[in-house]
């Protein structure tokens, strides 16, 4: 019975993935005739944005991820459909209001990109594709790898705030992280490679203090998978939330990669090898004994080019999660609202 249900569920997922828009319809040349300059236009806006705030590259890379892991076609399936960008409106419960999305940034940069594109090729480039292109250019501007971005996604007419539960949490263990990636067709190599996006950007103290104080409810205990010296440094920025000094530091920022905070490189993986990953979800990839992810972390830690090659491929894989294509959805003229 259990195995019958499993097979039935698997068949449903395959059927849903095909109906939901197969990735065969995405193509790197999608805008060649309708908006040939799309890439240089996006790049121009992002170069400016980077000069204003170096953090924008990380912001935009994260937006694509948080868009792709949430679905509006079939509630059980995520999709890269621009749903993340919709503001609250009649019938729209914004995904931005979900707890996990509270710290997202970069939405005004997306607006600037959309405006620049509408000026040159109105009604052509989807907001979902803008996120995919902006993620690639952001990584390149941060000295990371480039890849051929697959294009042709269309924008949703709905949002799915509840569907944000498909996103992984900072305090989840490896089996939970794997399950969430596997649910969208991504394997352990994708999980490790894509986690490498934490080579740049920041996180709030809230996401690390559980590892720094009273870990496992033992007074004064630090997560044993964290290097004690690194923990001491973090404790200075992020005081114990149960003490007066730590009351208002939930949103104080720390670097996800303490060695090269804004550059895109493989130091994230050498940090993990040194027990210096910031989030539990990061360190689990290396510190879970016997896990298949350990060898992948070592491979990327030993070879930046191996990491870059895999990251590029995994970003393409992630960008292929159930897009809307063909006549589904629409091309929004304002990324924050349905037409
Ligand atoms: C593997 C599971 C993942 C978990 C549990 C996770 C969790 C988190 C958390 C908790 C933060 C800090 C949020 C805050 O406190 O403001 C963060 C930041 C970030 N994440 Fe992830 N993430 C994961 C995967 C990814 C992936 C796949 C990408 C992109 C490909 C990504 C890109 C980023 C970036 C760039 C930042 C920094 C954002 C900033 O500087 O504001 N993450 N992530
Ligand atoms: C494309 O953009 C570049 C620079 O942004 C500009 O020099 C070029 O003329 C544009 N080409 C077209 C066809 O619009
Ligand atoms: C942690 O300790 C407190 C106080 O002793 C107790 O109330 C709580 O249930 C414990 N939590 C866990 C997860 O063990
Ligand atoms: C900080 O985060 C914790 C855990 O989510 C929460 O219980 C607490 O209320 C937050 N403190 C403030 C001041 O927001």
XYZ file of C-alpha atoms and ligand atoms in Angstrom:
424
model
C 0.000 0.000 0.000
C 2.700 2.424 1.017
C 4.680 1.667 -2.111
C 1.586 2.001 -4.292
C 0.990 5.453 -2.811
C 4.608 6.305 -3.396
C 4.444 5.296 -7.053
C 1.144 7.121 -7.517
C 2.640 10.247 -5.960
C 5.736 9.951 -8.120
C 3.644 9.608 -11.281
C 1.594 12.603 -10.246
C 4.743 14.673 -9.757
C 6.106 13.686 -13.159
C 2.777 14.471 -14.842
C 2.524 17.754 -12.947
C 6.063 18.740 -13.914
C 5.303 18.098 -17.591
C 1.974 19.967 -17.512
C 3.437 22.747 -15.406
C 5.722 23.682 -18.266
C 8.688 21.577 -19.286
C 12.122 23.120 -19.282
C 12.509 22.087 -22.930
C 10.645 25.290 -23.755
C 13.274 27.528 -22.177
C 16.098 28.642 -24.422
C 19.108 30.965 -24.211
C 18.060 32.645 -27.476
C 14.461 33.330 -26.444
C 14.760 37.150 -26.727
C 17.198 37.264 -29.652
C 14.574 38.704 -31.987
C 12.306 40.501 -29.536
C 14.823 42.121 -27.154
C 18.368 41.379 -28.330
C 19.993 43.738 -25.839
C 18.280 42.353 -22.758
C 21.481 41.151 -21.148
C 23.456 44.373 -21.551
C 20.500 46.419 -20.316
C 20.243 44.331 -17.145
C 24.005 44.498 -16.731
C 23.986 48.281 -16.973
C 21.420 48.628 -14.195
C 23.253 46.113 -11.995
C 26.640 47.780 -12.434
C 25.118 51.022 -11.169
C 23.324 49.250 -8.340
C 26.555 47.570 -7.251
C 28.240 50.947 -6.992
C 25.425 52.192 -4.776
C 25.386 49.095 -2.570
C 27.796 46.174 -2.909
C 25.194 43.971 -1.244
C 22.886 44.079 -4.268
C 24.609 41.133 -5.972
C 23.763 38.847 -3.063
C 20.247 40.279 -2.799
C 19.440 39.492 -6.418
C 20.979 36.033 -6.391
C 18.822 35.156 -3.404
C 15.642 36.523 -5.014
C 15.871 34.062 -7.912
C 16.216 31.173 -5.426
C 13.257 32.330 -3.325
C 11.153 32.761 -6.466
C 11.942 29.299 -7.839
C 11.199 27.377 -4.644
C 7.578 28.579 -4.440
C 4.779 27.413 -6.661
C 1.525 28.879 -7.907
C 0.530 26.375 -10.591
C 0.043 23.316 -8.446
C 0.329 24.021 -4.719
C 2.725 21.125 -4.166
C 5.202 22.302 -6.805
C 7.425 25.388 -6.837
C 8.255 27.439 -9.867
C 10.347 30.320 -11.199
C 7.392 32.511 -12.107
C 8.018 35.934 -10.566
C 5.369 35.261 -7.924
C 7.794 36.437 -5.223
C 7.738 39.971 -6.639
C 4.001 40.606 -6.266
C 2.940 43.097 -3.581
C -0.241 42.700 -1.562
C -3.382 43.486 -3.582
C -6.911 42.184 -4.107
C -6.573 38.407 -4.189
C -2.790 38.577 -3.757
C -1.280 37.615 -0.410
C 2.310 38.656 -0.941
C 5.031 36.036 -0.501
C 7.212 38.881 0.771
C 5.201 38.829 4.012
C 6.136 35.238 4.808
C 8.613 35.129 7.714
C 11.300 33.527 5.612
C 11.131 36.400 3.109
C 11.130 39.273 5.606
C 14.838 40.045 5.132
C 14.808 39.988 1.321
C 16.124 43.055 -0.477
C 16.742 44.191 -4.030
C 13.129 44.701 -5.120
C 13.772 48.294 -6.181
C 16.664 47.132 -8.360
C 14.262 44.721 -10.062
C 11.915 47.684 -10.613
C 14.769 49.652 -12.191
C 15.617 46.759 -14.505
C 11.974 46.367 -15.505
C 11.674 50.094 -16.275
C 14.830 50.033 -18.400
C 13.555 47.012 -20.351
C 10.042 48.397 -20.832
C 11.608 51.512 -22.351
C 13.382 49.458 -25.032
C 11.181 46.397 -25.589
C 7.819 46.898 -23.862
C 5.815 43.866 -22.775
C 8.495 41.380 -23.785
C 10.775 40.334 -20.917
C 9.141 38.598 -17.955
C 9.923 39.428 -14.344
C 10.743 35.754 -13.743
C 13.403 35.948 -16.482
C 14.706 39.240 -15.057
C 15.447 37.386 -11.802
C 17.275 34.600 -13.673
C 19.360 37.048 -15.714
C 20.082 39.298 -12.733
C 21.312 36.346 -10.670
C 23.814 35.371 -13.356
C 25.104 38.897 -13.894
C 25.342 39.464 -10.121
C 27.534 36.385 -9.759
C 29.715 37.470 -12.691
C 30.109 40.997 -11.272
C 31.256 39.372 -8.017
C 34.013 37.443 -9.880
C 32.068 34.183 -10.008
C 31.269 31.940 -12.991
C 29.074 32.837 -15.942
C 26.563 30.560 -17.628
C 24.109 30.573 -20.494
C 20.832 31.679 -18.888
C 17.787 29.752 -20.073
C 14.912 32.112 -20.930
C 11.233 32.191 -21.825
C 9.581 32.012 -18.394
C 6.289 33.862 -18.002
C 4.917 35.625 -14.929
C 2.285 34.275 -12.571
C -1.019 35.992 -11.953
C -1.081 34.741 -8.370
C 1.175 34.435 -5.349
C 1.428 31.558 -2.916
C 2.468 32.724 0.526
C 1.848 29.313 2.080
C 4.054 27.752 -0.593
C 7.096 29.456 0.927
C 7.187 26.450 3.255
C 9.054 24.744 0.413
C 12.069 26.922 1.206
C 14.774 25.399 3.408
C 15.380 26.768 6.930
C 18.704 27.699 8.523
C 18.217 25.251 11.382
C 17.141 22.234 9.376
C 19.233 19.091 9.363
C 20.736 17.579 6.258
C 17.961 15.073 5.619
C 15.370 17.856 5.693
C 17.451 20.027 3.340
C 17.905 17.120 0.943
C 14.168 16.400 1.034
C 13.294 19.976 0.085
C 15.766 20.019 -2.800
C 14.722 16.573 -3.950
C 11.075 17.714 -3.985
C 12.004 20.107 -6.803
C 14.247 17.669 -8.644
C 17.584 18.866 -7.239
C 20.155 16.377 -5.924
C 22.977 16.481 -3.352
C 25.410 18.069 -5.800
C 22.880 20.835 -6.492
C 22.326 21.318 -2.750
C 26.038 21.683 -2.030
C 26.812 23.790 -5.106
C 23.868 26.153 -4.598
C 24.612 26.520 -0.879
C 27.901 27.934 -2.178
C 25.907 31.126 -2.902
C 26.588 31.786 0.789
C 30.056 32.799 -0.382
C 28.631 36.330 -0.324
C 25.975 38.216 1.615
C 24.918 38.574 5.232
C 22.619 36.943 7.740
C 20.894 38.252 10.858
C 22.219 37.194 14.292
C 18.900 35.413 14.804
C 20.095 32.733 12.368
C 23.262 31.890 14.322
C 22.622 32.614 18.026
C 20.994 29.195 18.585
C 24.415 27.708 17.747
C 26.298 30.103 20.039
C 24.363 29.840 23.306
C 22.609 27.025 25.172
C 22.940 24.735 22.179
C 20.743 21.629 22.746
C 19.493 23.345 25.896
C 22.817 22.946 27.717
C 23.701 26.189 29.479
C 26.674 27.973 27.876
C 27.015 25.273 25.217
C 28.307 26.097 21.702
C 27.449 23.891 18.707
C 30.305 21.348 18.726
C 30.478 21.487 14.919
C 31.552 25.149 15.150
C 35.194 26.160 15.598
C 35.398 27.700 19.124
C 37.503 30.679 18.009
C 35.018 31.494 15.234
C 32.207 31.140 17.782
C 33.907 33.631 20.104
C 34.189 36.174 17.289
C 30.517 35.728 16.429
C 29.507 36.083 20.084
C 30.976 39.578 20.060
C 28.719 40.682 17.193
C 25.754 38.598 18.320
C 25.303 38.693 22.107
C 23.140 36.136 23.917
C 19.505 37.091 23.130
C 18.507 36.144 26.691
C 20.764 38.912 28.076
C 20.077 42.687 27.915
C 22.883 43.167 25.360
C 21.252 40.706 22.977
C 17.662 41.862 23.175
C 17.688 43.894 19.978
C 20.357 42.162 17.942
C 18.204 39.705 15.965
C 18.761 41.710 12.807
C 22.388 42.699 13.381
C 24.255 41.396 10.343
C 27.154 38.968 10.091
C 28.930 37.801 6.944
C 27.972 34.402 5.603
C 31.601 33.982 4.439
C 33.843 35.574 7.071
C 36.952 35.399 4.829
C 35.796 37.175 1.642
C 32.403 38.669 2.428
C 31.478 40.128 -0.976
C 33.458 38.054 -3.457
C 32.190 34.935 -5.175
C 34.783 32.187 -4.578
C 35.165 28.726 -3.026
C 36.114 30.007 0.442
C 32.632 29.054 1.640
C 33.751 25.429 1.308
C 37.139 25.850 2.967
C 35.252 27.571 5.792
C 33.075 24.466 6.156
C 36.199 22.285 6.205
C 37.459 24.533 9.061
C 34.140 24.298 10.970
C 33.525 27.947 10.144
C 30.203 27.750 8.363
C 27.752 30.340 9.700
C 24.406 28.553 9.515
C 23.631 25.104 10.809
C 22.339 24.316 7.294
C 25.792 25.231 5.918
C 27.875 23.242 8.383
C 25.651 20.166 8.155
C 26.882 19.642 4.580
C 30.366 18.900 5.925
C 29.838 17.816 9.537
C 27.172 15.146 9.050
C 29.257 11.995 9.298
C 28.849 9.536 6.476
C 26.851 11.954 4.302
C 27.391 12.050 0.530
C 27.709 15.836 0.752
C 31.055 15.656 2.618
C 33.006 14.541 -0.451
C 31.311 17.232 -2.548
C 32.286 19.949 -0.059
C 35.874 18.645 -0.166
C 35.873 18.627 -3.954
C 34.669 22.244 -4.161
C 36.991 23.287 -1.325
C 39.940 21.853 -3.205
C 39.011 23.204 -6.623
C 37.350 26.531 -7.262
C 36.887 25.624 -10.919
C 34.994 22.449 -9.935
C 32.747 24.614 -7.775
C 32.212 27.176 -10.525
C 31.317 24.512 -13.099
C 28.836 22.848 -10.751
C 27.353 26.123 -9.522
C 26.655 27.224 -13.089
C 24.962 23.918 -13.925
C 22.953 23.893 -10.697
C 21.726 27.454 -11.256
C 20.427 26.311 -14.645
C 18.797 23.308 -12.943
C 17.204 25.559 -10.324
C 16.011 27.989 -12.999
C 14.224 25.106 -14.705
C 11.891 24.418 -11.770
C 8.375 24.414 -13.254
C 8.389 27.670 -15.193
C 5.241 29.061 -16.780
C 5.689 28.989 -20.559
C 3.737 29.268 -23.803
C 0.415 30.987 -23.208
C 0.415 30.417 -19.453
C 0.661 33.431 -17.182
C 1.580 36.815 -18.619
C 4.391 39.318 -19.120
C 3.862 41.833 -16.321
C 4.498 45.462 -17.127
C 5.180 46.142 -13.435
C 6.823 43.311 -11.505
C 4.888 44.196 -8.340
C 1.396 43.836 -9.867
C -0.481 41.575 -12.216
C -1.523 43.351 -15.417
C 20.420 25.251 1.288
C 19.474 25.872 1.936
C 19.524 27.339 2.271
C 19.220 27.878 3.476
C 18.756 27.123 4.717
C 19.424 29.295 3.372
C 19.185 30.197 4.393
C 19.603 31.514 4.373
C 19.500 32.409 5.491
C 18.899 32.072 6.851
C 20.041 33.593 5.119
C 20.158 34.848 5.960
C 18.862 35.596 5.943
C 18.876 36.750 6.901
O 19.080 36.548 8.095
O 18.701 37.871 6.442
C 20.475 33.448 3.752
C 21.072 34.434 3.013
C 21.423 34.290 1.694
N 21.138 33.215 0.882
Fe 20.547 31.402 1.508
N 19.850 29.599 2.108
C 19.917 28.434 1.400
C 20.248 28.325 0.066
C 20.534 29.382 -0.758
C 20.605 29.311 -2.198
C 20.312 28.062 -3.015
C 20.926 30.557 -2.633
C 21.104 31.054 -4.045
C 21.432 30.291 -5.047
C 21.078 31.391 -1.468
C 21.474 32.707 -1.484
C 21.606 33.497 -0.365
C 22.254 34.796 -0.364
C 22.953 35.442 -1.535
C 22.126 35.306 0.920
C 22.618 36.658 1.444
C 21.512 37.676 1.321
C 21.896 39.033 1.862
O 23.068 39.392 1.857
O 20.980 39.753 2.288
N 20.794 30.653 -0.360
N 20.185 32.172 3.322
C 22.666 47.615 -26.949
O 23.207 48.242 -25.811
C 24.462 48.800 -26.017
C 24.981 49.330 -24.710
O 24.034 49.244 -23.682
C 24.373 49.870 -27.093
O 25.648 50.375 -27.338
C 23.799 49.276 -28.360
O 23.574 50.281 -29.299
C 22.490 48.583 -28.067
N 22.029 47.886 -29.268
C 20.758 47.920 -29.683
C 20.432 47.117 -30.891
O 19.904 48.543 -29.087
C 14.886 23.492 27.487
O 14.912 23.764 28.866
C 13.758 24.445 29.357
C 13.985 24.808 30.827
O 14.589 23.761 31.506
C 12.546 23.553 29.137
O 11.370 24.211 29.573
C 12.425 23.232 27.643
O 11.356 22.353 27.406
C 13.709 22.635 27.104
N 13.621 22.536 25.658
C 14.059 21.469 24.991
C 13.936 21.541 23.513
O 14.532 20.477 25.515
C 14.265 37.687 18.269
O 14.005 36.432 17.689
C 13.465 35.473 18.598
C 13.380 34.133 17.899
O 12.574 34.218 16.769
C 12.108 35.968 19.082
O 11.582 35.054 20.023
C 12.268 37.344 19.733
O 11.005 37.855 20.071
C 12.975 38.309 18.774
N 13.252 39.552 19.476
C 12.900 40.744 18.981
C 13.246 41.937 19.822
O 12.325 40.865 17.913
